[in-house]
CSV table of C-alpha atoms and ligand atoms in Angstrom, one decimal:
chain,number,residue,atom,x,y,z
A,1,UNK,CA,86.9,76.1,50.1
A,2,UNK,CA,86.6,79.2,47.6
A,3,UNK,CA,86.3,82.5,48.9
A,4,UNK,CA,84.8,83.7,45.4
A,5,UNK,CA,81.5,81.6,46.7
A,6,UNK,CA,78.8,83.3,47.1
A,7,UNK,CA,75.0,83.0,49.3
A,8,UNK,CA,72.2,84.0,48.6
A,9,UNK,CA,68.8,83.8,50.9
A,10,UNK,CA,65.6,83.7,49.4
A,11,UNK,CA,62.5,84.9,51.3
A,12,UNK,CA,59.3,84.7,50.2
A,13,UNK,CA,56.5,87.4,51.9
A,14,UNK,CA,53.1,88.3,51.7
A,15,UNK,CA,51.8,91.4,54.1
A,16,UNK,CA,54.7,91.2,56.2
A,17,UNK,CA,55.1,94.6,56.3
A,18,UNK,CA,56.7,94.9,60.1
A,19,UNK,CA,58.8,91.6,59.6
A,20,UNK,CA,60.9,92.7,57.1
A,21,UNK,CA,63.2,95.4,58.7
A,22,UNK,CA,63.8,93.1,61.8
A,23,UNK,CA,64.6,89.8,59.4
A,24,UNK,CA,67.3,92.4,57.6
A,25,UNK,CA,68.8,93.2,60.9
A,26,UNK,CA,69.1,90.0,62.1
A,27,UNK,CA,70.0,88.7,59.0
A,28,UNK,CA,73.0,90.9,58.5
A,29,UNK,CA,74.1,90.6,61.7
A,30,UNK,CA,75.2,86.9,61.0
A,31,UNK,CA,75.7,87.2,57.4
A,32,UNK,CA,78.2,90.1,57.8
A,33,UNK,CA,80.4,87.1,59.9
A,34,UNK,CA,80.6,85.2,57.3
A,35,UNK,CA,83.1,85.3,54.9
A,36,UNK,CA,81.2,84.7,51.9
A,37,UNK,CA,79.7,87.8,49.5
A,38,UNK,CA,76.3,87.5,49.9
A,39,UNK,CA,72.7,88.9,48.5
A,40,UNK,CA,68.9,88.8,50.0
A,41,UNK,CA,66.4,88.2,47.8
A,42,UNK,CA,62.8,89.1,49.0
A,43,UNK,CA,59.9,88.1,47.0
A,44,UNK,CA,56.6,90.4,47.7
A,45,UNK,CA,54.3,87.3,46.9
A,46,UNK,CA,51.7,90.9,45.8
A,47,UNK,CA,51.2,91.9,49.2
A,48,UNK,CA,48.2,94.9,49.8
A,49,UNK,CA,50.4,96.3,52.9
A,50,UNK,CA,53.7,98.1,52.5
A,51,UNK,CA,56.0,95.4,51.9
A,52,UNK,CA,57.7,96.2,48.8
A,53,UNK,CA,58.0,100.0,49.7
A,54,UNK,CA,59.9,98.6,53.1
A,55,UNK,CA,62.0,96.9,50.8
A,56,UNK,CA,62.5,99.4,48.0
A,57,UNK,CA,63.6,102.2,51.4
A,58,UNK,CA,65.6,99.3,52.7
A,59,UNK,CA,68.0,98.7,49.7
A,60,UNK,CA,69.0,102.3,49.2
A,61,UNK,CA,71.0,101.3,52.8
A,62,UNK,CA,72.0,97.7,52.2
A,63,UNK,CA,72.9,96.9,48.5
A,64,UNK,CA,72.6,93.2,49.0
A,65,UNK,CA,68.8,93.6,49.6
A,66,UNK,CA,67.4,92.8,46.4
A,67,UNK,CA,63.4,92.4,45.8
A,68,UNK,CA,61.0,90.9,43.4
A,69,UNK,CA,57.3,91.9,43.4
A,70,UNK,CA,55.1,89.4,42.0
A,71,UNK,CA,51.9,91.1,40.6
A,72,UNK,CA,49.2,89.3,42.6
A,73,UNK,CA,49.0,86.7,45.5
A,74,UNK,CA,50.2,83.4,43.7
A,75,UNK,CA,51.3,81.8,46.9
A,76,UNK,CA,54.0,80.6,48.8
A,77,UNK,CA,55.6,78.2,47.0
A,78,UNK,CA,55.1,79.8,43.9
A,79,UNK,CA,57.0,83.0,45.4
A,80,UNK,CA,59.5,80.6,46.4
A,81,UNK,CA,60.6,79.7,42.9
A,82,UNK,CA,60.6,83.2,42.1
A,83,UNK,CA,63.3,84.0,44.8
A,84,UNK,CA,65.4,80.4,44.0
A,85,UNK,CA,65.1,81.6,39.7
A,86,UNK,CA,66.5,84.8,40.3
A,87,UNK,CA,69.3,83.8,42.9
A,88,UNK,CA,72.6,83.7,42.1
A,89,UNK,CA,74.9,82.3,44.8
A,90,UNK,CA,76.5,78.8,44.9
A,91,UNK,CA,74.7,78.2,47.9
A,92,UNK,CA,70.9,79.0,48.1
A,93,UNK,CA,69.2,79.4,51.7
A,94,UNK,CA,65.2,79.9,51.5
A,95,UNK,CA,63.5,81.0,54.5
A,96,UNK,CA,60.4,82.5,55.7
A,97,UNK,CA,60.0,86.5,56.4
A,98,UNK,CA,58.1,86.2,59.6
A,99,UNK,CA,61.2,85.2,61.8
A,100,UNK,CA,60.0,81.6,62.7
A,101,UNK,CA,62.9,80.4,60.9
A,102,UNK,CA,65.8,81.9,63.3
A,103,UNK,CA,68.9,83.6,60.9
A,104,UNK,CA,71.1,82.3,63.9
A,105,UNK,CA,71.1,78.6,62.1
A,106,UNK,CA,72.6,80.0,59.0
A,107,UNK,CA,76.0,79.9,59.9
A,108,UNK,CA,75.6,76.1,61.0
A,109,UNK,CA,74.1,75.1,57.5
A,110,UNK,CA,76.8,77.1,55.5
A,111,UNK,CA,79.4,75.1,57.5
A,112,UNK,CA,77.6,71.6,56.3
A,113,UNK,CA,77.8,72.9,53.4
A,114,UNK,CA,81.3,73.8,53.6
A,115,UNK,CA,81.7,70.1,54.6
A,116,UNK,CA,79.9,68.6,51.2
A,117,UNK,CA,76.4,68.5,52.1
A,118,UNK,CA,74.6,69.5,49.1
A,119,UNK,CA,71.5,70.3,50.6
A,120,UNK,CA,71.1,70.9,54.2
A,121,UNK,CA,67.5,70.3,55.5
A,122,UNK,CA,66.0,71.7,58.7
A,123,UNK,CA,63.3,70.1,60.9
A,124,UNK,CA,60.9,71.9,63.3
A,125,UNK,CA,61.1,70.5,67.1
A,126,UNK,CA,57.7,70.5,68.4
A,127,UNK,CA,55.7,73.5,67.4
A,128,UNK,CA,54.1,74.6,70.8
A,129,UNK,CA,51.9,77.4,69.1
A,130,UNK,CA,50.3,75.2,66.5
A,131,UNK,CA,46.9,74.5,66.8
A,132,UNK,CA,45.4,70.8,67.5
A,133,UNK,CA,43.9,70.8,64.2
A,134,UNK,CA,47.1,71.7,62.5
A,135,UNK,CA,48.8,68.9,64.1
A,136,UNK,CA,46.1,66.6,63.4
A,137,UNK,CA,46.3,67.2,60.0
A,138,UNK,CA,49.6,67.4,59.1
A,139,UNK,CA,50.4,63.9,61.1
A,140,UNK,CA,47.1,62.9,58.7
A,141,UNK,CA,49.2,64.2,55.6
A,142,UNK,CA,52.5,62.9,56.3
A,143,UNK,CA,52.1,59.6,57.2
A,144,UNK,CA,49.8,59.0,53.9
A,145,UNK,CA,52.4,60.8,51.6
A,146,UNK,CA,55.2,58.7,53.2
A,147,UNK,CA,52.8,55.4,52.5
A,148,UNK,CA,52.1,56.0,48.7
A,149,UNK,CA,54.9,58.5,47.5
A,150,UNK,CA,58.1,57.9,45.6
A,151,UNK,CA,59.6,59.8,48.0
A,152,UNK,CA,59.7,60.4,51.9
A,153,UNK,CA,58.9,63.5,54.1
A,154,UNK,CA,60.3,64.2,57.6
A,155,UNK,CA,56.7,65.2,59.4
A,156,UNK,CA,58.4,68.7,60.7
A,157,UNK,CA,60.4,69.4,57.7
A,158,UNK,CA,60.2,73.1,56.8
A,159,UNK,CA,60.8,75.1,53.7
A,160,UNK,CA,63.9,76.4,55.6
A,161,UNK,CA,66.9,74.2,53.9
A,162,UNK,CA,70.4,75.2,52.0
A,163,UNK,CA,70.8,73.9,48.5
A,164,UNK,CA,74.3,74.0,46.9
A,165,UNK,CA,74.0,75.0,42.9
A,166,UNK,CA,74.0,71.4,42.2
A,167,UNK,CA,70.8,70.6,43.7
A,168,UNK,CA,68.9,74.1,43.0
A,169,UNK,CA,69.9,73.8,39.4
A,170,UNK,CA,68.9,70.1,39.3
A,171,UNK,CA,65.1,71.0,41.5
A,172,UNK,CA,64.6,74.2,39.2
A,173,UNK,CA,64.9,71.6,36.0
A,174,UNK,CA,61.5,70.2,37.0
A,175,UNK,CA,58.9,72.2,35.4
A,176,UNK,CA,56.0,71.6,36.8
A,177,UNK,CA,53.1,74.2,37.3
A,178,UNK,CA,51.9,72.2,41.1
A,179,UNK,CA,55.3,73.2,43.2
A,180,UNK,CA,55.6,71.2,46.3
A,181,UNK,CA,59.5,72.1,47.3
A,182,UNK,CA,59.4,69.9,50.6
A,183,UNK,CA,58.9,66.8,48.0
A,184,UNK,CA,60.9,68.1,44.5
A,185,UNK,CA,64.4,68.8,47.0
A,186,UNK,CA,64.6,65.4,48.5
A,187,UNK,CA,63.4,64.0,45.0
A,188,UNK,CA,66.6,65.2,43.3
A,189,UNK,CA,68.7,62.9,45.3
A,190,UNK,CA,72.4,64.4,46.7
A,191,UNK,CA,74.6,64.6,49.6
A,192,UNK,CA,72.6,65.7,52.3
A,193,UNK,CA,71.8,66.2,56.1
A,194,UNK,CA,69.5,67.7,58.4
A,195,UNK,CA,69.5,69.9,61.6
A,196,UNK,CA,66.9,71.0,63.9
A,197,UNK,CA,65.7,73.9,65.4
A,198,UNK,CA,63.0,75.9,67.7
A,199,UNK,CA,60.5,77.4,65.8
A,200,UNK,CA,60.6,80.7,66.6
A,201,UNK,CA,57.4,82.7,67.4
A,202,UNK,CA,55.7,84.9,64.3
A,203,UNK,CA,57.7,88.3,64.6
A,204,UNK,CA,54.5,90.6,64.1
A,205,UNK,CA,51.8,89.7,62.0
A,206,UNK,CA,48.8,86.7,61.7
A,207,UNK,CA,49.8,83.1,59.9
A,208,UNK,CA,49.2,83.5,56.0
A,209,UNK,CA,48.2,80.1,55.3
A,210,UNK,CA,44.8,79.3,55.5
A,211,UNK,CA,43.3,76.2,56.1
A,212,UNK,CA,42.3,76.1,52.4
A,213,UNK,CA,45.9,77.0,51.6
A,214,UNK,CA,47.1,74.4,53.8
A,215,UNK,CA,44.7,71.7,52.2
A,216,UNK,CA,46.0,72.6,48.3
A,217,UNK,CA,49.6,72.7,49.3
A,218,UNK,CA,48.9,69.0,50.7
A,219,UNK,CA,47.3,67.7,47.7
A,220,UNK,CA,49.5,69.3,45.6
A,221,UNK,CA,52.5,66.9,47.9
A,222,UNK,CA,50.4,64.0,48.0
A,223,UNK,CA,49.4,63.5,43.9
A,224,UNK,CA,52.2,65.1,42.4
A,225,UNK,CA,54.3,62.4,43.9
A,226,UNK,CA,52.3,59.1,44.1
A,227,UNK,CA,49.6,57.8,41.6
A,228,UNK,CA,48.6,55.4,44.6
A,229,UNK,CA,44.9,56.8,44.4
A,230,UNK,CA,44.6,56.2,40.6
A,231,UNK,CA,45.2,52.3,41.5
A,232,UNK,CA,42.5,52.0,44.0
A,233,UNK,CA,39.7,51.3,41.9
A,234,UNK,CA,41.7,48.4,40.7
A,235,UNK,CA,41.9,46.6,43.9
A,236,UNK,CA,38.0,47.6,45.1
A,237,UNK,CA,37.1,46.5,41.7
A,238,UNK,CA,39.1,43.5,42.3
A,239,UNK,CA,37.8,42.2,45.2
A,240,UNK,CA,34.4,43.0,44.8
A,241,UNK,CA,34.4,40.8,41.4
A,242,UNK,CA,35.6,37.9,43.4
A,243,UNK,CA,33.0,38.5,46.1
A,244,UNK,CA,30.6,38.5,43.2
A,245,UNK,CA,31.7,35.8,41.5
A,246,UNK,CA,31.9,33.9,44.5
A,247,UNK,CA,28.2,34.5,45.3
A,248,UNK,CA,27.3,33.5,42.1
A,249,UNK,CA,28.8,30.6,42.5
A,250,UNK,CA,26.9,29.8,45.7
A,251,UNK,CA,23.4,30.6,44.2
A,252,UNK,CA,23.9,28.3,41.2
A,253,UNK,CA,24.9,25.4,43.8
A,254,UNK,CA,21.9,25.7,45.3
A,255,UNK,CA,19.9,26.0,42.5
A,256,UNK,CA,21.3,23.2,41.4
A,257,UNK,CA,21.5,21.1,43.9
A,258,UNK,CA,18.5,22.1,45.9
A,259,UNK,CA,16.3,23.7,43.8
A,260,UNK,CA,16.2,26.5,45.9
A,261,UNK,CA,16.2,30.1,44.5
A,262,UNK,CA,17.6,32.9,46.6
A,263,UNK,CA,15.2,35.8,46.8
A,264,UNK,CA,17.0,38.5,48.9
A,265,UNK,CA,14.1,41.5,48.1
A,266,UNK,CA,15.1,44.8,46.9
A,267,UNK,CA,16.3,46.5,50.1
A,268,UNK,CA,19.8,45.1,49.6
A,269,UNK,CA,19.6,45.2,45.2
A,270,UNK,CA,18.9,49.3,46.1
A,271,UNK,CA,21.8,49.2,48.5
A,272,UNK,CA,24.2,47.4,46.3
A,273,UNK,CA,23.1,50.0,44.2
A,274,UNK,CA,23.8,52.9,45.8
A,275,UNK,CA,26.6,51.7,47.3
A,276,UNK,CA,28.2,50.9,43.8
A,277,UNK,CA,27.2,54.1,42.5
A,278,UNK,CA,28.6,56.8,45.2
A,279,UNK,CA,32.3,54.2,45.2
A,280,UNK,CA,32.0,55.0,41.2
A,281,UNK,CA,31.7,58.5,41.9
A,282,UNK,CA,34.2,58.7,44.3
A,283,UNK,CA,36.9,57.5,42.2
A,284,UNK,CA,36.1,59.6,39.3
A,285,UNK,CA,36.1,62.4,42.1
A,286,UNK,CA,39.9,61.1,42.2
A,287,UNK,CA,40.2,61.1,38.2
A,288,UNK,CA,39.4,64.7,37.9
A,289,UNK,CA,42.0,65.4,40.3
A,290,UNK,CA,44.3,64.3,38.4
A,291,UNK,CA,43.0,65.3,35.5
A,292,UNK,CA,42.4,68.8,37.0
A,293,UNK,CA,46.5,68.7,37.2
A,294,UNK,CA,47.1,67.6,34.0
A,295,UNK,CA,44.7,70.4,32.9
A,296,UNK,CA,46.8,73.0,34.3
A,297,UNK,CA,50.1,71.7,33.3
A,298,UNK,CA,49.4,70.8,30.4
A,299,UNK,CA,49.1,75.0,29.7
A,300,UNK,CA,52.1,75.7,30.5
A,301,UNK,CA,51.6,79.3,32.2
A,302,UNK,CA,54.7,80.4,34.0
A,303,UNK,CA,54.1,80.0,37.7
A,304,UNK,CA,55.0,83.6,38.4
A,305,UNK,CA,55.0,87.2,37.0
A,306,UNK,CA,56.8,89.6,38.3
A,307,UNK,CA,55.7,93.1,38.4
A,308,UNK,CA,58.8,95.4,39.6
A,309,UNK,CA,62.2,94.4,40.6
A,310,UNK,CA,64.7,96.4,43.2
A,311,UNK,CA,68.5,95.9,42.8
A,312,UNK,CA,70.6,93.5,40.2
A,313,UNK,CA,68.9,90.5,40.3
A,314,UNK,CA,70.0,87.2,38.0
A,315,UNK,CA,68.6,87.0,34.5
A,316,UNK,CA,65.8,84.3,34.1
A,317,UNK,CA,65.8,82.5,31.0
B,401,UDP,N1,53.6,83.5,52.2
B,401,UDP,C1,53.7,83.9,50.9
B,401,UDP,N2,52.5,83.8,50.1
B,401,UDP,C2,51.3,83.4,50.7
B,401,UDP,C3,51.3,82.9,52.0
B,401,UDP,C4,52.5,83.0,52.7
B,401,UDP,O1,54.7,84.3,50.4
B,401,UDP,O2,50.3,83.3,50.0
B,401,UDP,C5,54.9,83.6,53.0
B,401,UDP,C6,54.8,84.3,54.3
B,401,UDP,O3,54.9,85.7,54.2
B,401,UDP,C7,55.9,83.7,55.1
B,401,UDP,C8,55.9,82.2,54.6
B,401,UDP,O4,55.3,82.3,53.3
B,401,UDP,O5,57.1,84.3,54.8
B,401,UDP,C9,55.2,81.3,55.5
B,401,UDP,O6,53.9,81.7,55.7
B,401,UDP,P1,53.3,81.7,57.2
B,401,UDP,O7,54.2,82.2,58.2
B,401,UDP,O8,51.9,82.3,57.1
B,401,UDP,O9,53.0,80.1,57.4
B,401,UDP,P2,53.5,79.2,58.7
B,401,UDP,O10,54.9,79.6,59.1
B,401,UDP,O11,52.5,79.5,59.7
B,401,UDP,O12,53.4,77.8,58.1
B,402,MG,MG1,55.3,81.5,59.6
């Protein structure tokens, strides 16, 4: 082990104005115990609240408080990558501002990583405040994405994980405009474990994610990570040829062998119609996804801009 190593946390917030001098507390509190230099990195994801000004009094106290102020709401993830760019420690932590991810597991991840673990994941035991919906959904999600997806999830993984340089270095090479984190870390490969923990209660404050939110960070997971839904067409297609085919077959044996002409009326023509019709537009519905993520990577806009920054932060290329 090298003393010269460094930490840095990275926390993403958006209006989370009362959370942020609590999570400094706490946060230095167990930091200040371990032996390593470190620096916090918050990223205002352009909150309309006093966020940044909390951090910009904050860091005239604490000169490893650092902040980045993005200069509109580009979401979580996005503000994420902003916070993992800028860092410069050997050893990355992310978490989340509003105190559900408890500081107190810090010092166990930095040990693992001590060990060799090159990425230390963490995994939610049951969350008792989320919503029946939420769970529905997310069980939905992950057990599709784990189906048809290169790579698999843990259903109560979190964006609350340690990533040695290695790994960071390796996950920041991908340049995609989509970010799904929870499927790009374990994508990279590497030495790694996982520990779980008790998701705390919000601090202060209302859940940021919307629904909405919720739905686009899903499909952002589920097709940047499996072209399964691209391939459906073929087996449909597939199958209903052979049924076709099949009943063609059928008709010309009769007609054939019994004369008999099979006149089945145009109820079922106009529902074999229809029915062709909305599968066709369904899986175009699936092309323009994709092709709505090509669209947008294809740009190549930068996934963030920052606006101001508060204390010495790494220069991004
Ligand atoms: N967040 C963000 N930008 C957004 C939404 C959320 O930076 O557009 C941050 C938020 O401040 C928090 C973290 O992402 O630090 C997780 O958000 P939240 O607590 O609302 O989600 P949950 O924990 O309920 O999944
Ligand atoms: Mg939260």
């Amino acid at each position: 082990m090298n003393d010269t190593k460094t930490i840095s946390v990275v926390i993403p917030a958006f209006n989370e104005e009362e959370c942020i001098a609590a999570l400094i507390d706490r946060l230095k509190e167990i930091m200040d115990k371990l032996k390593y230099p470190y620096e916090v990195i918050i990223v205002d994801d352009g909150s309309k609240d006093r966020t940044f000004e909390v951090i910009r009094e904050l860091s005239v106290k604490y000169k490893f408080l650092k902040g980045v102020k993005l200069s509109r709401n580009m979401g979580h993830q996005a503000a994420l990558d902003c916070g993992l760019k800028h860092a410069s420690g050997d050893a990355v932590i992310s978490m989340d501002a509003d105190l559900q991810h408890p500081p107190e597991l810090i010092p166990q991840m930095v040990k693992l990583w001590e060990e060799g673990y090159e990425i230390v994941y963490t995994q939610k035991l049951e969350n008792q405040q989320a919503t029946l919906l939420y769970k529905v959904w997310a069980k939905t999600f992950y057990s599709l994405f784990n189906k048809y997806s290169q790579i698999k999830l843990t259903p109560s993984g979190s964006d609350f994980r340690l990533m040695g340089r290695k790994s960071l270095e390796a996950v920041l090479s991908m340049p995609e405009y989509h970010k799904f984190f929870r499927g790009l870390v374990p994508f990279v490969g590497f030495k790694s474990t996982s520990i779980s923990f008790d998701v705390q209660k919000r601090f202060a404050g209302k859940r940021k994610y919307n629904f909405k939110q919720s739905m686009k960070l899903a499909s952002d997971g589920l097709f940047s990570f499996s072209d399964f839904a691209l391939k459906i067409p073929f087996i449909i297609g597939g199958i209903a040829l052979i049924i076709i085919l099949l009943y063609l077959l059928y008709t010309l044996i009769l007609l054939i062998f019994h004369g008999t002409v099979i006149m089945q009326g145009w109820t079922s023509v106009i529902a074999i119609l229809v029915l062709s019709i909305s599968i066709q537009l369904i899986f175009m519905g699936v092309l323009g996804v994709y092709i709505g993520k090509i669209f947008f990577e294809v740009k190549r806009r930068p996934v963030f801009f920052a606006d101001e920054t508060v204390g010495e932060l790494k220069v991004i290329k």
